[in-house]
Amino acid sequence: MTKEERKYLSAVADLGCAVCRRMGFEGTPAEIHHKKAGMGIGQRAGHHLAIPLCQIHHRGLKGVHGLGVRGFKEYWGFDEDDLLEDVRKLLIP
């Protein structure tokens, strides 16, 4: 990972969980989730496709890894691309 990638991922994580933010809870501590949709088996998206998610929305039963990509969209009503767009709007003026 380059210094620039580390800096970008830090900025993404500092936004707080993207799902919590949509529910009106800003600043929830977040870990980095790399977009899964559209990636091949065993592949991870590049760092520019990173989304900040709290542990519950990342790895929990109601999270993207717990529900799977399709289940996550069905449950929450939005998907990784929607959250990625939110991140981009916040980081890129």
Tab-separated table of C-alpha atoms in Angstrom:
chain	number	residue	atom	x	y	z
A	1	MET	CA	0.000	0.000	0.000
A	2	THR	CA	1.333	3.392	-0.940
A	3	LYS	CA	1.449	6.396	1.370
A	4	GLU	CA	-1.264	8.057	-0.721
A	5	GLU	CA	-3.521	4.979	-0.454
A	6	ARG	CA	-3.036	4.883	3.328
A	7	LYS	CA	-3.932	8.568	3.533
A	8	TYR	CA	-7.072	8.044	1.420
A	9	LEU	CA	-8.230	5.027	3.445
A	10	SER	CA	-7.684	6.949	6.654
A	11	ALA	CA	-9.876	9.770	5.313
A	12	VAL	CA	-12.547	7.229	4.349
A	13	ALA	CA	-12.525	5.623	7.819
A	14	ASP	CA	-12.645	9.059	9.466
A	15	LEU	CA	-16.039	9.674	7.814
A	16	GLY	CA	-17.619	7.098	10.123
A	17	CYS	CA	-19.971	4.311	9.102
A	18	ALA	CA	-21.802	5.087	5.853
A	19	VAL	CA	-24.914	3.134	6.890
A	20	CYS	CA	-25.096	4.787	10.317
A	21	ARG	CA	-24.653	8.176	8.601
A	22	ARG	CA	-27.677	7.438	6.395
A	23	MET	CA	-29.680	6.694	9.579
A	24	GLY	CA	-28.628	10.018	11.119
A	25	PHE	CA	-25.831	8.731	13.367
A	26	GLU	CA	-22.705	10.503	12.182
A	27	GLY	CA	-19.225	9.666	13.397
A	28	THR	CA	-19.738	5.984	14.227
A	29	PRO	CA	-16.256	4.401	14.270
A	30	ALA	CA	-15.653	2.585	11.009
A	31	GLU	CA	-13.454	-0.038	9.455
A	32	ILE	CA	-12.732	-0.242	5.744
A	33	HIS	CA	-14.884	-2.403	3.487
A	34	HIS	CA	-13.736	-3.017	-0.091
A	35	LYS	CA	-16.604	-3.278	-2.556
A	36	LYS	CA	-17.575	-6.893	-3.311
A	37	ALA	CA	-20.153	-6.529	-6.098
A	38	GLY	CA	-18.637	-7.055	-9.519
A	39	MET	CA	-15.424	-8.577	-8.175
A	40	GLY	CA	-14.378	-12.102	-9.027
A	41	ILE	CA	-14.046	-14.836	-6.419
A	42	GLY	CA	-11.038	-14.168	-4.221
A	43	GLN	CA	-10.531	-10.688	-5.659
A	44	ARG	CA	-10.727	-7.464	-3.717
A	45	ALA	CA	-11.589	-4.086	-5.160
A	46	GLY	CA	-8.957	-1.383	-5.213
A	47	HIS	CA	-8.603	1.035	-2.331
A	48	HIS	CA	-10.484	3.730	-4.272
A	49	LEU	CA	-13.594	1.515	-3.915
A	50	ALA	CA	-13.499	1.541	-0.108
A	51	ILE	CA	-16.543	2.188	2.079
A	52	PRO	CA	-16.442	2.973	5.810
A	53	LEU	CA	-18.631	0.599	7.809
A	54	CYS	CA	-18.925	-0.040	11.535
A	55	GLN	CA	-18.397	-3.624	12.698
A	56	ILE	CA	-22.143	-4.302	12.737
A	57	HIS	CA	-22.758	-3.078	9.188
A	58	HIS	CA	-19.551	-4.652	7.925
A	59	ARG	CA	-19.227	-8.087	9.541
A	60	GLY	CA	-22.379	-8.394	11.660
A	61	LEU	CA	-25.477	-10.431	10.865
A	62	LYS	CA	-27.088	-7.367	9.256
A	63	GLY	CA	-23.846	-6.336	7.574
A	64	VAL	CA	-22.646	-6.759	4.032
A	65	HIS	CA	-20.627	-9.869	4.899
A	66	GLY	CA	-23.400	-11.303	7.073
A	67	LEU	CA	-26.211	-10.801	4.556
A	68	GLY	CA	-24.195	-10.964	1.351
A	69	VAL	CA	-24.277	-8.274	-1.311
A	70	ARG	CA	-27.815	-9.053	-2.541
A	71	GLY	CA	-29.227	-9.578	0.933
A	72	PHE	CA	-27.670	-6.323	2.123
A	73	LYS	CA	-29.449	-4.384	-0.625
A	74	GLU	CA	-32.742	-6.159	0.053
A	75	TYR	CA	-32.530	-5.483	3.794
A	76	TRP	CA	-31.246	-1.902	3.778
A	77	GLY	CA	-32.671	-0.651	0.466
A	78	PHE	CA	-29.329	0.547	-0.889
A	79	ASP	CA	-26.146	-1.117	-2.032
A	80	GLU	CA	-22.379	-0.681	-2.053
A	81	ASP	CA	-22.519	1.618	-5.079
A	82	ASP	CA	-24.955	3.930	-3.288
A	83	LEU	CA	-22.666	4.068	-0.240
A	84	LEU	CA	-19.605	4.580	-2.431
A	85	GLU	CA	-21.334	7.541	-4.057
A	86	ASP	CA	-21.973	9.005	-0.580
A	87	VAL	CA	-18.258	8.618	0.236
A	88	ARG	CA	-17.198	10.302	-2.973
A	89	LYS	CA	-19.547	13.243	-2.383
A	90	LEU	CA	-18.060	13.752	1.072
A	91	LEU	CA	-14.401	13.407	0.050
A	92	ILE	CA	-14.372	14.974	-3.398
A	93	PRO	CA	-15.830	18.495	-3.396
